[in-house]
Amino acid sequence: MPELPEVETVRAGLERHVAGRVIASAEVLHPRAIRRHVPGVEDFTGRLCGVKIEAARRRGKYLWLDLADGEAMLAHLGMSGQLLVQPEDTPAEKHLRARFRFADGGPELRFVDQRTFGGLALAELVEVDGTAVPNTIAHIARDPMDPLFDAALAVRLLRAKRTEVKRALLDQTLVSGVGNIYADEALWRSRLHWARPTERLTAKQAQAVLSAAAEVMAEALVAGGTSFDALYVNVNGQSGYFDRSLDAYGRVGEPCRRCGTPIRRDPFMNRSSFSCPRCQPKPRTRTR
DNA sequence: CTTCAAACCTGTGGGC
DNA sequence: TGCCCACAGGTTTGAA
């Protein structure tokens, strides 16, 4: 599933292949794909017709296209979303949800999404902390790859939480871009158990786990960013990074790369958490 | 105000 | 062979 490094790869592809072009027509093939665009399908397609795309931007797992009329087309890939740049005569994908044709007659932009957790919407741009962002994601924090990311602030916010450390890492208002995979990897690198109460984190531990999250995402971006030159801008969660570089996520029963102890899998928020029983010992039962 | 959990989706794969 | 169900998980929404 696309997380920050994959979304950044898509953003770079959009910047290269779509920025500077004028949308000739927009078509929505599945209304759920634009459910967050409250005014509806006709408003969405109508307002995009004839508009020039200025740039492709990203914050956390959200990305958006700056439009010449001053608004933005916001996209979230959800679990299974893809933004593809395809020649117009390419057959429609099975889960094609929306398509955008361009005035230059070149390759079109397609939104494909099997599970429809993702979606597109038009949004007004607002200034938050000196940066223009779509109003509907004004609450999303800067991600660790943002040049203006405030690490000291994130450490303070993390320690001010009253919850488990992994829940806090997944809180997009504290730091954005961290999903289940990178949360587990960051916790493994910093030798913290996912259920460690945030109020018991030392400043050093909080700083370490946030740094680890930034590092693992930066490494994933390098590993997954090899297809920037391809016209076919694809995100399918199958980047080489996942096959060879994960230390915890999905490795249940396999030996910890540090100590050899089999990795465990715990139920966590209707999904899974992977960790090393020895390197990441369970915290003492908390007393509320 | 903060924290928590259900709901939203559909394809895959294991078990029987 | 084929059916059923668990599982994958980011975000929103409403409850506590």
Short mmCIF file of C-alpha atoms (C1' of nucleotides) in Angstrom, two decimals:
data_model
loop_
_atom_site.label_atom_id
_atom_site.label_comp_id
_atom_site.label_asym_id
_atom_site.label_seq_id
_atom_site.Cartn_x
_atom_site.Cartn_y
_atom_site.Cartn_z
CA MET A 1 0.00 0.00 0.00
CA PRO A 2 1.29 3.45 -0.75
CA GLU A 3 2.88 5.28 2.15
CA LEU A 4 4.89 8.48 2.07
CA PRO A 5 7.82 7.25 -0.08
CA GLU A 6 5.45 5.83 -2.69
CA VAL A 7 3.32 8.96 -2.69
CA GLU A 8 6.44 11.08 -3.19
CA THR A 9 7.41 8.91 -6.15
CA VAL A 10 3.99 9.55 -7.65
CA ARG A 11 4.27 13.28 -6.96
CA ALA A 12 7.58 13.44 -8.78
CA GLY A 13 6.07 11.57 -11.70
CA LEU A 14 3.14 13.97 -11.85
CA GLU A 15 5.46 16.96 -11.70
CA ARG A 16 7.36 15.58 -14.65
CA HIS A 17 4.51 14.37 -16.83
CA VAL A 18 1.48 16.51 -15.96
CA ALA A 19 2.61 19.91 -14.66
CA GLY A 20 2.30 22.68 -17.23
CA ARG A 21 -0.48 20.91 -19.18
CA VAL A 22 -4.08 22.04 -19.65
CA ILE A 23 -6.94 19.68 -18.77
CA ALA A 24 -9.36 19.36 -21.69
CA SER A 25 -11.91 17.12 -20.01
CA ALA A 26 -12.48 15.18 -16.81
CA GLU A 27 -14.54 12.03 -16.45
CA VAL A 28 -15.61 10.26 -13.24
CA LEU A 29 -16.41 6.58 -13.68
CA HIS A 30 -17.16 5.79 -10.02
CA PRO A 31 -18.81 8.45 -7.82
CA ARG A 32 -17.26 7.06 -4.64
CA ALA A 33 -13.86 8.15 -5.94
CA ILE A 34 -14.86 11.79 -5.46
CA ARG A 35 -17.10 11.34 -2.41
CA ARG A 36 -15.09 13.96 -0.54
CA HIS A 37 -15.92 16.51 -3.21
CA VAL A 38 -19.20 17.60 -1.65
CA PRO A 39 -20.58 19.62 -4.62
CA GLY A 40 -20.64 16.41 -6.65
CA VAL A 41 -19.46 14.91 -9.91
CA GLU A 42 -20.67 17.56 -12.33
CA ASP A 43 -19.15 20.37 -10.29
CA PHE A 44 -15.87 18.44 -10.13
CA THR A 45 -15.60 17.72 -13.83
CA GLY A 46 -16.96 21.11 -14.87
CA ARG A 47 -14.49 23.12 -12.85
CA LEU A 48 -11.49 21.13 -14.10
CA CYS A 49 -12.29 21.62 -17.77
CA GLY A 50 -9.81 24.04 -19.38
CA VAL A 51 -7.69 24.48 -16.27
CA LYS A 52 -3.89 24.40 -16.35
CA ILE A 53 -1.95 22.30 -13.84
CA GLU A 54 0.87 24.35 -12.32
CA ALA A 55 2.63 21.93 -9.98
CA ALA A 56 2.42 18.67 -8.02
CA ARG A 57 2.78 18.90 -4.24
CA ARG A 58 2.62 16.57 -1.26
CA ARG A 59 2.22 16.53 2.50
CA GLY A 60 2.38 13.20 4.27
CA LYS A 61 0.31 10.76 2.26
CA TYR A 62 -1.75 13.46 0.56
CA LEU A 63 -0.79 14.94 -2.77
CA TRP A 64 -2.34 17.70 -4.79
CA LEU A 65 -2.08 19.53 -8.08
CA ASP A 66 -1.90 23.32 -7.94
CA LEU A 67 -4.32 24.66 -10.56
CA ALA A 68 -4.01 27.93 -12.45
CA ASP A 69 -7.34 29.15 -11.06
CA GLY A 70 -5.87 29.16 -7.54
CA GLU A 71 -7.45 26.01 -6.20
CA ALA A 72 -6.11 22.49 -5.97
CA MET A 73 -7.06 18.96 -6.89
CA LEU A 74 -6.36 16.91 -3.79
CA ALA A 75 -5.71 13.18 -3.98
CA HIS A 76 -5.29 10.41 -1.45
CA LEU A 77 -4.35 6.96 -2.72
CA GLY A 78 -5.85 5.15 0.26
CA MET A 79 -5.00 1.47 0.28
CA SER A 80 -4.92 0.65 -3.39
CA GLY A 81 -4.98 3.89 -5.36
CA GLN A 82 -2.81 4.57 -8.39
CA LEU A 83 -2.31 7.67 -10.49
CA LEU A 84 -1.21 6.61 -13.94
CA VAL A 85 -0.08 8.58 -16.98
CA GLN A 86 -1.25 6.53 -19.94
CA PRO A 87 -1.54 6.98 -23.72
CA GLU A 88 -5.17 7.69 -24.57
CA ASP A 89 -5.57 4.45 -26.50
CA THR A 90 -4.53 2.26 -23.55
CA PRO A 91 -7.49 0.04 -22.58
CA ALA A 92 -9.31 1.08 -19.41
CA GLU A 93 -8.02 -0.56 -16.26
CA LYS A 94 -10.51 -2.78 -14.40
CA HIS A 95 -10.75 -0.34 -11.50
CA LEU A 96 -10.46 2.92 -13.44
CA ARG A 97 -12.33 5.54 -11.38
CA ALA A 98 -11.52 8.83 -13.10
CA ARG A 99 -9.64 10.08 -16.12
CA PHE A 100 -8.34 13.44 -17.28
CA ARG A 101 -7.61 14.21 -20.92
CA PHE A 102 -5.31 17.04 -21.92
CA ALA A 103 -5.58 19.79 -24.51
CA ASP A 104 -2.25 18.76 -26.03
CA GLY A 105 -3.61 15.32 -26.89
CA GLY A 106 -0.75 13.65 -25.04
CA PRO A 107 -0.94 10.90 -22.43
CA GLU A 108 -3.92 11.17 -20.06
CA LEU A 109 -4.02 11.03 -16.28
CA ARG A 110 -5.93 8.14 -14.72
CA PHE A 111 -7.02 7.39 -11.16
CA VAL A 112 -7.31 3.66 -10.59
CA ASP A 113 -8.38 2.29 -7.20
CA GLN A 114 -9.49 -1.24 -6.44
CA ARG A 115 -10.77 -0.75 -2.90
CA THR A 116 -11.89 2.88 -3.27
CA PHE A 117 -10.43 3.98 0.05
CA GLY A 118 -8.69 6.72 -1.88
CA GLY A 119 -10.29 9.64 -3.63
CA LEU A 120 -10.05 12.99 -5.39
CA ALA A 121 -11.54 16.38 -4.49
CA LEU A 122 -11.18 20.03 -5.35
CA ALA A 123 -10.11 22.26 -2.46
CA GLU A 124 -9.31 25.87 -1.72
CA LEU A 125 -5.72 26.62 -0.74
CA VAL A 126 -5.15 28.16 2.68
CA GLU A 127 -1.94 29.27 4.33
CA VAL A 128 -0.91 27.22 7.35
CA ASP A 129 2.33 28.09 9.13
CA GLY A 130 3.58 29.87 6.03
CA THR A 131 2.75 27.14 3.52
CA ALA A 132 -0.23 26.93 1.16
CA VAL A 133 -2.16 23.69 1.63
CA PRO A 134 -5.66 22.49 0.67
CA ASN A 135 -8.13 23.62 3.33
CA THR A 136 -9.40 20.08 3.90
CA ILE A 137 -5.96 18.93 5.07
CA ALA A 138 -5.00 21.99 7.08
CA HIS A 139 -4.86 19.76 10.18
CA ILE A 140 -2.23 17.40 8.72
CA ALA A 141 1.20 17.94 10.23
CA ARG A 142 4.36 18.38 8.22
CA ASP A 143 6.12 15.11 7.45
CA PRO A 144 9.74 14.31 8.36
CA MET A 145 10.90 14.94 4.78
CA ASP A 146 9.50 18.49 4.81
CA PRO A 147 12.37 21.04 5.00
CA LEU A 148 10.33 22.95 7.60
CA PHE A 149 9.59 19.87 9.72
CA ASP A 150 10.08 20.85 13.39
CA ALA A 151 11.60 17.80 15.10
CA ALA A 152 11.72 19.43 18.53
CA LEU A 153 8.03 20.28 18.30
CA ALA A 154 7.19 16.72 17.28
CA VAL A 155 9.12 15.37 20.28
CA ARG A 156 7.15 17.65 22.61
CA LEU A 157 3.81 16.70 21.07
CA LEU A 158 4.65 13.00 21.16
CA ARG A 159 5.55 13.12 24.85
CA ALA A 160 2.47 15.20 25.65
CA LYS A 161 0.19 12.47 24.33
CA ARG A 162 -1.49 10.08 26.73
CA THR A 163 -1.56 6.94 24.65
CA GLU A 164 0.65 4.16 23.31
CA VAL A 165 3.67 5.23 21.25
CA LYS A 166 2.54 3.48 18.06
CA ARG A 167 -0.88 5.12 18.19
CA ALA A 168 0.88 8.47 18.50
CA LEU A 169 3.16 7.72 15.53
CA LEU A 170 0.09 7.03 13.40
CA ASP A 171 -1.52 10.33 14.46
CA GLN A 172 -1.22 12.47 11.32
CA THR A 173 -1.71 15.70 13.28
CA LEU A 174 1.53 15.04 15.19
CA VAL A 175 3.72 13.88 12.32
CA SER A 176 2.37 12.87 8.94
CA GLY A 177 3.32 10.16 6.50
CA VAL A 178 3.88 7.33 9.00
CA GLY A 179 1.71 4.26 8.38
CA ASN A 180 1.61 0.81 9.94
CA ILE A 181 4.70 -0.44 8.09
CA TYR A 182 7.01 2.46 8.90
CA ALA A 183 5.73 2.71 12.45
CA ASP A 184 6.78 -0.91 13.07
CA GLU A 185 10.14 -0.32 11.39
CA ALA A 186 10.82 2.84 13.40
CA LEU A 187 9.92 1.10 16.66
CA TRP A 188 12.17 -1.85 15.84
CA ARG A 189 15.09 0.46 15.04
CA SER A 190 14.64 2.39 18.26
CA ARG A 191 13.99 -0.78 20.30
CA LEU A 192 10.65 0.36 21.62
CA HIS A 193 7.57 -1.78 22.17
CA TRP A 194 4.47 -0.51 20.35
CA ALA A 195 2.47 -0.32 23.57
CA ARG A 196 4.96 1.86 25.46
CA PRO A 197 3.02 4.71 27.06
CA THR A 198 4.08 8.01 25.53
CA GLU A 199 4.25 9.63 28.96
CA ARG A 200 7.06 7.23 29.84
CA LEU A 201 9.19 8.05 26.81
CA THR A 202 12.35 9.94 27.58
CA ALA A 203 13.09 12.90 25.33
CA LYS A 204 15.92 10.87 23.86
CA GLN A 205 13.65 7.93 23.06
CA ALA A 206 11.02 10.17 21.49
CA GLN A 207 13.67 11.83 19.38
CA ALA A 208 15.11 8.44 18.42
CA VAL A 209 11.85 6.92 17.22
CA LEU A 210 10.98 10.00 15.17
CA SER A 211 14.45 10.05 13.63
CA ALA A 212 14.13 6.36 12.84
CA ALA A 213 10.83 6.99 11.08
CA ALA A 214 12.43 9.71 8.98
CA GLU A 215 15.40 7.47 8.15
CA VAL A 216 13.40 4.43 7.12
CA MET A 217 11.18 6.56 4.89
CA ALA A 218 14.17 8.25 3.30
CA GLU A 219 15.74 4.86 2.58
CA ALA A 220 12.48 3.59 1.10
CA LEU A 221 12.26 6.63 -1.14
CA VAL A 222 15.71 5.95 -2.54
CA ALA A 223 14.87 2.29 -3.09
CA GLY A 224 11.51 2.98 -4.66
CA GLY A 225 12.41 6.04 -6.62
CA THR A 226 14.15 4.32 -9.47
CA SER A 227 11.28 4.62 -11.95
CA PHE A 228 11.14 8.42 -12.11
CA ASP A 229 11.93 8.37 -15.81
CA ALA A 230 9.18 5.97 -16.74
CA LEU A 231 6.19 7.48 -18.48
CA TYR A 232 4.09 4.91 -16.68
CA VAL A 233 3.84 6.39 -13.19
CA ASN A 234 2.87 3.48 -11.02
CA VAL A 235 2.33 2.85 -7.37
CA ASN A 236 1.49 -0.65 -6.39
CA GLY A 237 3.27 -1.16 -3.06
CA GLN A 238 5.62 -3.57 -4.76
CA SER A 239 8.73 -1.40 -4.69
CA GLY A 240 11.90 -3.36 -4.19
CA TYR A 241 12.29 -1.88 -0.75
CA PHE A 242 9.56 -4.05 0.71
CA ASP A 243 11.10 -7.24 -0.54
CA ARG A 244 14.50 -6.87 1.04
CA SER A 245 14.76 -4.12 3.61
CA LEU A 246 12.02 -4.56 6.19
CA ASP A 247 13.26 -5.62 9.62
CA ALA A 248 9.98 -6.15 11.44
CA TYR A 249 6.84 -5.65 9.37
CA GLY A 250 5.40 -8.88 8.00
CA ARG A 251 8.27 -11.01 9.34
CA VAL A 252 6.33 -13.01 11.95
CA GLY A 253 8.30 -16.11 12.95
CA GLU A 254 11.41 -15.02 11.06
CA PRO A 255 14.59 -14.30 13.05
CA CYS A 256 15.23 -10.75 14.25
CA ARG A 257 18.13 -9.36 12.21
CA ARG A 258 19.75 -8.11 15.44
CA CYS A 259 19.33 -11.00 17.88
CA GLY A 260 17.80 -13.92 16.01
CA THR A 261 14.69 -14.15 18.17
CA PRO A 262 11.58 -14.94 16.08
CA ILE A 263 9.56 -11.82 15.28
CA ARG A 264 6.12 -11.77 16.94
CA ARG A 265 2.81 -10.48 15.63
CA ASP A 266 0.31 -8.82 17.97
CA PRO A 267 -3.24 -7.70 17.19
CA PHE A 268 -3.30 -3.92 17.12
CA MET A 269 -6.18 -1.63 16.18
CA ASN A 270 -7.87 -4.22 13.94
CA ARG A 271 -4.58 -4.91 12.21
CA SER A 272 -1.14 -6.18 13.20
CA SER A 273 1.98 -5.04 14.95
CA PHE A 274 5.29 -6.79 14.34
CA SER A 275 8.15 -6.60 16.83
CA CYS A 276 11.06 -8.47 18.37
CA PRO A 277 10.19 -9.98 21.78
CA ARG A 278 13.77 -9.54 22.97
CA CYS A 279 14.80 -6.17 21.50
CA GLN A 280 11.38 -4.63 22.14
CA PRO A 281 10.22 -6.04 25.47
CA LYS A 282 6.65 -5.50 26.58
CA PRO A 283 6.32 -2.48 28.88
CA ARG A 284 5.15 -2.89 32.45
CA THR A 285 1.38 -2.87 32.79
CA ARG A 286 0.41 0.71 32.94
CA THR A 287 -1.35 2.20 35.89
CA ARG A 288 -3.75 4.87 34.83
"C1'" DC B 1 -10.62 18.52 24.70
"C1'" DT B 2 -8.68 14.02 24.20
"C1'" DT B 3 -8.81 9.27 23.25
"C1'" DC B 4 -10.78 5.32 21.17
"C1'" DA B 5 -13.07 2.23 17.97
"C1'" DA B 6 -16.23 1.20 14.25
"C1'" DA B 7 -17.07 1.75 9.42
"C1'" DC B 8 -15.71 2.08 4.86
"C1'" DC B 9 -13.96 -1.32 0.66
"C1'" DT B 10 -12.66 -5.73 -2.27
"C1'" DG B 11 -9.26 -9.18 -3.68
"C1'" DT B 12 -6.47 -12.84 -1.85
"C1'" DG B 13 -5.52 -16.97 0.39
"C1'" DG B 14 -6.01 -20.45 3.99
"C1'" DG B 15 -9.01 -23.82 6.00
"C1'" DC B 16 -12.42 -27.19 5.56
"C1'" DT C 1 -13.71 -28.03 -6.21
"C1'" DG C 2 -15.81 -24.44 -4.01
"C1'" DC C 3 -17.39 -21.84 -0.25
"C1'" DC C 4 -16.56 -18.96 3.85
"C1'" DC C 5 -14.09 -15.98 6.50
"C1'" DA C 6 -10.02 -13.60 8.17
"C1'" DC C 7 -7.03 -10.21 6.68
"C1'" DA C 8 -4.90 -6.09 4.57
"C1'" DG C 9 -5.17 -0.57 6.63
"C1'" DG C 10 -5.69 5.26 6.40
"C1'" DT C 11 -9.09 8.28 7.42
"C1'" DT C 12 -13.45 9.99 9.02
"C1'" DT C 13 -16.95 10.13 12.25
"C1'" DG C 14 -19.18 9.81 16.38
"C1'" DA C 15 -19.09 8.09 21.02
"C1'" DA C 16 -17.17 7.99 25.61
#
